[in-house]
Coordinates of N, CA and C and ligand atoms in Angstrom, one line a residue:
M1 N 0.7 -1.3 0.1 CA 0.1 -0.1 0.3 C 1.0 1.4 0.1
I2 N 0.7 2.1 -0.7 CA 1.1 3.5 -0.8 C 0.2 4.6 0.1
E3 N 0.9 5.0 1.2 CA -0.3 5.9 2.0 C 0.5 7.2 2.3
P4 N 0.5 8.4 1.2 CA 1.0 9.6 1.7 C 0.3 10.1 3.0
V5 N 1.1 10.5 3.6 CA 1.1 11.4 5.0 C 1.4 12.8 4.9
R6 N 0.9 13.7 5.7 CA 1.7 15.1 6.0 C 2.2 14.8 7.3
A7 N 3.4 14.9 7.3 CA 4.1 14.9 8.8 C 5.6 15.2 8.8
D8 N 6.2 15.2 10.2 CA 7.8 15.5 10.3 C 8.4 14.0 10.1
I9 N 8.9 13.7 9.2 CA 9.6 12.2 9.2 C 10.4 11.8 10.1
T10 N 11.0 12.6 11.2 CA 11.4 12.1 12.2 C 10.4 11.5 13.1
Q11 N 9.4 11.8 13.0 CA 8.6 11.4 14.1 C 7.7 10.1 13.7
L12 N 8.0 9.6 12.5 CA 7.2 8.4 12.2 C 7.7 7.0 12.7
H13 N 6.7 6.3 13.2 CA 7.0 5.0 13.6 C 6.9 3.6 12.4
V14 N 8.0 4.0 11.9 CA 8.2 2.9 10.8 C 9.4 2.2 10.7
D15 N 9.7 1.1 10.0 CA 11.0 0.4 10.0 C 12.1 1.3 9.6
A16 N 11.9 1.9 8.6 CA 12.9 2.8 8.1 C 12.4 3.8 7.5
I17 N 13.0 5.1 7.8 CA 13.0 6.3 7.1 C 14.0 6.7 6.1
V18 N 13.8 7.4 5.1 CA 14.8 7.8 4.0 C 15.5 9.1 4.3
N19 N 16.6 9.3 3.9 CA 17.4 10.6 4.2 C 17.5 11.1 2.7
A20 N 17.4 12.4 2.7 CA 17.8 13.0 1.2 C 19.2 13.8 1.9
A21 N 20.2 13.2 1.5 CA 21.6 13.4 2.2 C 22.1 13.9 1.2
N22 N 23.5 14.5 1.2 CA 24.6 14.9 0.4 C 25.7 13.9 0.1
N23 N 26.5 14.2 -0.9 CA 27.5 13.1 -1.1 C 28.5 12.6 -0.1
S24 N 28.5 13.7 0.9 CA 29.6 13.4 2.2 C 28.8 12.6 3.2
L25 N 27.5 12.7 3.3 CA 26.7 11.7 4.4 C 26.9 12.2 5.6
L26 N 27.6 13.6 5.9 CA 27.9 14.1 7.2 C 27.0 15.0 7.6
G27 N 25.7 15.2 7.0 CA 24.7 16.1 7.5 C 24.6 17.6 6.5
G28 N 23.6 18.2 7.0 CA 23.1 19.3 6.0 C 22.0 20.0 6.9
G29 N 21.4 20.5 5.9 CA 20.4 21.6 6.2 C 18.9 20.6 6.2
G30 N 17.7 21.1 5.8 CA 16.4 20.4 5.5 C 16.1 19.3 6.2
V31 N 15.7 18.2 5.4 CA 15.1 17.0 6.4 C 16.7 16.2 6.9
D32 N 17.6 16.4 5.9 CA 19.2 15.8 6.8 C 19.3 16.4 8.1
G33 N 19.2 17.8 8.2 CA 19.7 18.1 9.3 C 18.7 18.0 10.5
A34 N 17.2 18.0 10.3 CA 16.2 17.5 11.1 C 16.5 16.0 11.6
I35 N 16.9 14.9 10.7 CA 17.2 13.6 10.9 C 18.4 13.5 12.0
H36 N 19.2 14.3 11.7 CA 20.8 14.3 12.3 C 20.5 14.6 13.8
R37 N 19.6 15.8 13.8 CA 19.3 16.4 15.3 C 18.4 15.4 16.2
A38 N 17.5 15.0 15.2 CA 16.7 13.8 16.2 C 17.1 12.4 16.4
A39 N 18.1 11.9 15.8 CA 18.7 10.8 15.8 C 19.9 10.7 17.0
G40 N 20.6 11.9 16.9 CA 21.5 12.1 17.9 C 22.9 12.0 17.4
S41 N 24.0 12.3 18.2 CA 25.2 12.7 17.5 C 26.0 10.8 17.0
A42 N 25.3 9.9 17.6 CA 25.7 8.5 17.0 C 25.7 8.3 15.5
L43 N 24.8 9.2 15.0 CA 24.3 9.1 13.6 C 25.5 9.5 13.0
L44 N 25.9 10.7 13.2 CA 27.1 11.2 12.6 C 28.4 10.2 12.6
D45 N 28.7 9.6 13.7 CA 29.7 8.7 13.8 C 29.6 7.8 13.0
A46 N 28.3 7.0 13.0 CA 28.0 6.0 11.9 C 28.5 6.4 10.5
C47 N 27.9 7.6 10.2 CA 28.0 8.1 8.7 C 29.5 8.2 8.6
Q48 N 30.2 8.6 9.4 CA 31.8 8.8 9.2 C 32.3 7.7 8.8
H49 N 31.7 6.3 9.0 CA 32.4 5.0 8.5 C 32.2 4.6 7.3
L50 N 31.0 5.7 6.6 CA 30.6 5.1 5.4 C 31.3 5.5 4.2
S51 N 32.0 6.7 4.4 CA 32.9 7.1 3.5 C 32.3 7.7 2.0
G52 N 31.1 8.4 2.5 CA 30.0 9.2 1.5 C 29.5 8.3 0.6
C53 N 28.7 8.7 -0.4 CA 27.5 8.1 -1.2 C 27.8 8.8 -2.5
P54 N 27.7 8.0 -3.9 CA 27.5 8.6 -5.0 C 26.0 8.9 -5.0
T55 N 25.8 10.0 -5.9 CA 24.4 10.6 -6.2 C 24.0 9.4 -7.0
G56 N 22.4 9.0 -6.2 CA 21.6 7.9 -6.8 C 21.5 6.5 -6.1
E57 N 22.6 6.6 -5.4 CA 22.9 5.3 -4.5 C 22.4 5.5 -3.1
A58 N 22.4 4.5 -2.2 CA 21.7 4.2 -0.9 C 22.6 3.7 -0.1
R59 N 22.7 4.3 1.3 CA 23.5 3.5 2.2 C 22.5 3.3 3.7
I60 N 22.8 2.4 4.5 CA 22.0 2.4 5.6 C 22.6 2.5 6.8
T61 N 22.1 3.0 8.0 CA 22.5 3.0 9.3 C 21.3 2.6 10.2
P62 N 21.6 2.5 11.5 CA 20.7 2.3 12.7 C 20.0 3.8 12.8
G63 N 18.7 3.8 13.3 CA 18.0 5.0 13.6 C 18.3 5.5 15.1
F64 N 19.1 5.0 15.7 CA 19.6 5.5 17.0 C 18.3 6.2 17.8
N65 N 18.4 7.3 18.0 CA 17.1 8.0 18.8 C 15.7 8.0 18.2
L66 N 15.7 7.9 16.9 CA 14.5 7.9 16.2 C 13.5 6.9 16.4
P67 N 12.2 6.9 16.5 CA 11.3 5.9 16.5 C 11.8 4.8 15.2
A68 N 12.1 5.2 14.3 CA 12.5 4.3 13.2 C 13.7 3.4 13.6
Q69 N 13.6 2.0 13.0 CA 14.8 1.4 13.4 C 16.1 1.7 12.6
Y70 N 15.7 2.1 11.1 CA 16.7 2.1 10.1 C 16.7 4.0 9.5
I71 N 17.8 4.2 9.2 CA 17.8 5.2 8.1 C 18.5 4.9 7.1
I72 N 17.8 5.2 5.8 CA 18.5 5.0 4.7 C 18.7 6.2 4.0
H73 N 19.9 6.4 3.9 CA 20.6 7.4 3.2 C 20.7 7.6 1.8
T74 N 20.0 8.6 1.1 CA 20.1 8.5 -0.4 C 20.5 9.8 -0.9
V75 N 21.5 10.0 -1.9 CA 21.9 11.2 -2.5 C 20.9 11.7 -3.8
G76 N 20.2 12.6 -3.8 CA 19.3 12.9 -4.9 C 20.3 13.8 -5.6
P77 N 19.9 14.0 -7.1 CA 20.6 15.0 -8.1 C 20.2 16.5 -7.6
A78 N 20.8 17.3 -7.7 CA 20.6 18.7 -7.9 C 20.2 19.1 -9.3
W79 N 18.9 19.6 -9.2 CA 18.4 20.1 -10.3 C 19.3 21.0 -11.1
Q80 N 19.4 21.0 -12.6 CA 20.2 21.8 -13.4 C 19.1 22.3 -14.5
D81 N 18.8 21.5 -15.6 CA 17.7 21.8 -16.4 C 17.2 20.8 -17.1
G82 N 17.5 19.5 -16.2 CA 16.6 18.3 -16.6 C 17.3 17.6 -17.8
H83 N 18.4 18.2 -18.0 CA 19.2 17.4 -19.1 C 20.5 16.9 -18.9
H84 N 20.6 16.9 -17.5 CA 22.0 16.2 -16.9 C 21.5 15.0 -16.0
G85 N 20.6 14.3 -16.7 CA 20.6 12.9 -16.1 C 19.7 13.0 -14.7
E86 N 19.0 14.1 -14.5 CA 18.5 14.3 -13.1 C 17.4 13.2 -13.0
K87 N 16.4 12.9 -13.7 CA 15.5 12.0 -13.8 C 15.9 10.7 -13.4
Q88 N 16.7 10.3 -14.3 CA 17.2 8.9 -14.1 C 18.2 8.5 -12.6
L89 N 18.4 9.6 -12.1 CA 19.2 9.7 -11.0 C 18.2 9.7 -9.6
L90 N 17.2 10.7 -10.0 CA 16.3 10.2 -8.8 C 15.6 9.0 -8.9
E91 N 15.3 8.4 -9.9 CA 14.7 7.1 -10.0 C 15.4 6.0 -9.4
N92 N 17.0 6.2 -9.6 CA 17.8 5.4 -9.0 C 17.8 5.4 -7.3
C93 N 17.6 6.6 -6.8 CA 17.7 7.1 -5.4 C 16.5 6.2 -4.9
Y94 N 15.2 6.1 -5.5 CA 13.9 5.5 -5.0 C 14.3 4.0 -5.1
R95 N 15.0 3.4 -6.3 CA 14.8 2.1 -6.3 C 16.1 1.5 -5.6
N96 N 17.0 2.1 -5.3 CA 18.2 1.6 -4.5 C 17.9 1.6 -3.1
S97 N 17.0 2.7 -2.7 CA 16.7 2.7 -1.1 C 15.5 1.6 -1.1
L98 N 14.6 1.3 -1.9 CA 13.9 0.3 -1.7 C 14.4 -1.3 -1.7
Q99 N 15.4 -1.3 -2.6 CA 16.0 -2.7 -2.7 C 16.9 -3.0 -1.5
L100 N 17.6 -1.8 -0.9 CA 18.3 -1.9 0.2 C 17.5 -2.1 1.5
A101 N 16.3 -1.8 1.5 CA 15.1 -1.8 2.6 C 14.8 -3.3 2.5
L102 N 14.5 -4.0 1.3 CA 14.1 -5.2 1.2 C 15.1 -6.3 1.9
E103 N 16.5 -5.7 1.5 CA 17.7 -6.5 1.8 C 17.6 -6.8 3.3
N104 N 17.0 -6.0 4.0 CA 17.1 -5.4 5.7 C 15.7 -5.8 6.2
N105 N 14.9 -6.7 5.6 CA 13.6 -7.0 5.9 C 12.9 -5.9 6.4
V106 N 12.9 -4.6 5.9 CA 12.0 -3.7 6.1 C 10.6 -3.8 5.4
K107 N 9.6 -3.4 6.4 CA 8.4 -3.7 5.9 C 7.5 -2.5 5.5
T108 N 8.0 -1.5 6.5 CA 7.0 -0.1 6.2 C 8.3 0.8 6.3
I109 N 8.2 1.8 5.3 CA 9.3 2.8 5.1 C 8.7 4.2 4.7
A110 N 9.3 5.1 5.0 CA 8.8 6.7 4.6 C 9.9 7.2 3.8
F111 N 9.5 8.0 3.0 CA 10.3 8.7 1.9 C 10.0 10.1 2.1
P112 N 11.0 11.2 2.2 CA 10.6 12.7 2.0 C 10.8 12.9 0.3
G113 N 10.5 14.1 0.1 CA 10.4 14.3 -1.5 C 11.9 14.7 -1.6
I114 N 12.8 13.4 -2.2 CA 14.1 13.6 -2.4 C 14.4 14.6 -3.5
S115 N 15.3 15.3 -3.2 CA 15.9 16.5 -4.4 C 14.8 17.8 -4.3
T116 N 13.7 17.7 -3.5 CA 12.7 18.9 -4.2 C 12.7 20.1 -3.3
G117 N 13.9 19.9 -2.2 CA 14.2 21.4 -1.2 C 15.3 22.1 -2.0
V118 N 16.4 22.1 -1.3 CA 17.6 22.8 -1.5 C 18.0 22.2 -2.8
Y119 N 17.8 21.1 -3.4 CA 18.2 20.7 -4.8 C 17.5 21.0 -5.7
S120 N 16.2 21.5 -5.6 CA 15.6 22.3 -6.6 C 14.7 21.5 -7.8
F121 N 14.8 20.2 -7.4 CA 13.9 19.2 -8.4 C 12.5 19.8 -8.5
P122 N 11.9 20.0 -9.5 CA 10.4 20.3 -9.6 C 9.6 19.2 -9.1
K123 N 8.8 19.7 -8.2 CA 7.9 18.7 -7.5 C 6.9 17.8 -7.8
D124 N 6.4 18.5 -9.1 CA 5.4 17.5 -9.7 C 6.3 16.3 -10.5
K125 N 7.2 16.6 -11.1 CA 8.0 15.7 -12.1 C 8.6 14.6 -10.6
A126 N 9.2 15.3 -9.9 CA 9.9 14.2 -8.6 C 8.7 13.3 -8.1
A127 N 7.6 13.8 -8.0 CA 6.5 12.9 -7.3 C 6.1 11.8 -8.3
E128 N 6.1 12.2 -9.5 CA 5.7 11.2 -10.6 C 6.8 10.2 -10.4
I129 N 8.0 10.5 -10.5 CA 9.2 9.5 -10.3 C 8.9 8.6 -9.0
A130 N 8.6 9.3 -8.0 CA 8.7 8.5 -6.6 C 7.5 7.8 -6.9
V131 N 6.4 7.9 -7.3 CA 5.2 7.3 -7.2 C 5.4 6.0 -8.4
K132 N 6.0 6.4 -9.4 CA 6.2 5.1 -10.5 C 7.0 4.0 -9.6
V133 N 8.2 4.0 -9.2 CA 8.9 3.2 -8.5 C 8.3 2.6 -7.4
M134 N 7.7 3.4 -6.4 CA 6.7 2.8 -5.3 C 6.1 1.7 -5.8
R135 N 5.4 2.0 -6.6 CA 4.4 1.2 -7.6 C 5.0 -0.2 -8.0
E136 N 6.2 0.0 -8.2 CA 7.0 -1.6 -8.6 C 7.3 -2.2 -7.6
F137 N 7.5 -1.5 -6.5 CA 7.9 -2.5 -5.2 C 6.7 -2.4 -4.1
E138 N 5.5 -2.0 -4.5 CA 4.3 -1.9 -3.6 C 4.0 -3.1 -2.7
Y139 N 4.2 -4.2 -3.6 CA 3.6 -5.4 -3.2 C 4.7 -6.5 -2.3
R140 N 5.8 -5.7 -2.1 CA 6.9 -6.3 -1.4 C 6.8 -5.5 0.2
F141 N 6.2 -4.7 0.4 CA 6.1 -4.0 1.6 C 4.9 -4.0 1.9
E142 N 4.6 -3.5 3.5 CA 3.2 -3.3 4.1 C 2.8 -1.9 3.8
K143 N 3.8 -1.1 3.9 CA 3.5 0.2 3.7 C 4.6 1.0 3.0
I144 N 4.3 1.7 1.9 CA 5.5 2.8 1.7 C 4.8 4.2 1.8
I145 N 5.4 4.9 2.5 CA 4.7 6.4 2.7 C 5.4 7.6 2.1
P146 N 5.1 8.2 1.1 CA 5.4 9.4 0.8 C 5.1 10.5 2.1
C147 N 6.3 11.3 2.6 CA 5.9 11.7 3.6 C 6.1 13.1 3.4
C148 N 5.0 13.9 3.2 CA 4.9 15.2 2.5 C 5.2 16.3 3.9
F149 N 5.9 17.2 3.8 CA 5.9 18.4 4.8 C 5.3 19.5 4.6
S150 N 4.4 19.5 3.5 CA 3.1 20.7 3.4 C 2.0 19.8 3.0
E151 N 1.0 20.8 3.0 CA -0.4 20.2 2.7 C -0.4 20.2 0.8
G152 N 0.3 21.2 0.3 CA 0.6 20.9 -1.1 C 1.2 19.7 -1.8
D153 N 2.1 19.5 -0.9 CA 3.0 18.2 -1.3 C 1.7 17.1 -1.3
L154 N 1.4 17.3 -0.1 CA 0.3 15.8 0.2 C -0.9 15.9 -1.0
V155 N -1.3 17.1 -1.3 CA -2.1 17.0 -2.3 C -1.7 16.5 -3.9
L156 N -0.6 17.1 -4.0 CA -0.1 16.6 -5.0 C 0.3 15.1 -5.4
Y157 N 0.8 14.3 -4.4 CA 0.9 12.7 -4.2 C -0.6 12.0 -4.3
Q158 N -1.6 12.8 -3.4 CA -3.1 12.1 -3.6 C -3.4 12.1 -5.0
N159 N -3.0 13.4 -5.7 CA -3.6 13.3 -7.1 C -3.0 12.5 -8.3
I160 N -1.7 12.1 -7.8 CA -1.0 11.3 -8.7 C -1.7 9.9 -8.3
L161 N -1.6 9.4 -6.9 CA -2.1 8.2 -6.7 C -3.5 8.1 -7.4
S162 N -4.3 8.9 -7.5 CA -5.8 8.9 -7.6 C -5.9 8.8 -9.2
G163 N -5.0 9.1 -9.8 CA -5.1 9.2 -11.3 C -4.7 7.9 -12.0
Ligands
AR6_1 N1 10.2 15.7 7.4 C1 9.7 15.6 6.2 N2 10.0 16.3 5.0 C2 10.9 17.4 5.4 C3 11.3 17.6 6.6 C4 11.0 16.7 7.6 N3 11.6 17.1 8.9 N4 12.3 18.9 6.4 C5 12.2 19.2 5.2 N5 11.4 18.2 4.5 P1 16.0 18.9 1.4 P2 17.2 17.9 -1.2 C6 11.2 18.1 3.0 O1 16.6 20.3 1.0 O2 16.4 18.8 -1.7 C7 20.5 18.9 2.8 O3 21.4 20.1 3.2 C8 11.2 19.5 2.3 O4 10.1 20.3 2.2 O5 16.0 18.3 2.6 O6 17.4 16.5 -1.4 C9 21.5 17.8 2.4 O7 22.6 17.5 3.2 C10 11.6 18.8 0.5 O8 10.3 18.4 0.2 O9 16.6 17.8 0.7 C11 21.7 18.1 1.0 O10 22.9 19.0 0.7 C12 12.2 17.7 1.3 O11 12.1 17.4 2.4 C13 20.4 18.9 0.6 O12 19.9 19.4 1.5 C14 13.8 17.5 0.7 O13 14.3 18.9 1.1 C15 19.5 17.9 -0.2 O14 18.9 18.8 -1.0

């Protein structure tokens, strides 16, 4: 089941939440900053052992102080003009995150809108890509949650899913 919710992803009681990280995996602003604050400093220690992550790939850590058991860190593309492989890279983020989740027996997982903040990926295009990949994996999870930070984002996902 794909079930969009409006929430702060750090508060969700799911097996795994996904972080929209950067190549260093050492924290930043946006949802990345919120996750590091909520998980505690042990997360930074764990990330330091991962030696970064290429764009489109994913890495896993414990959730530490979060309600979620795991954090899956993925690095979305920064939007340039749509002709620099951005769509494929964003698709890779969703696919690699869901694959890594399956390998760790994750049944419930929540995603923020990867790349749609600081990285400026157009929200409608990003949501179409997210839902396309989530639908491929839907039946291998109990729940896949697009975690929307604004009411507008929630309506966007609801419209795509009902269309
Ligand atoms: N819960 C759910 N969604 C959130 C939360 C939250 N607590 N906070 C923000 N969002 P962004 P990006 C939404 O900028 O575009 C960082 O500095 C937000 O509304 O966090 O992939 C990293 O270190 C937006 O829809 O990630 C990288 O350097 C979405 O999360 C860079 O930003 C993603 O926005 C990554 O940029």
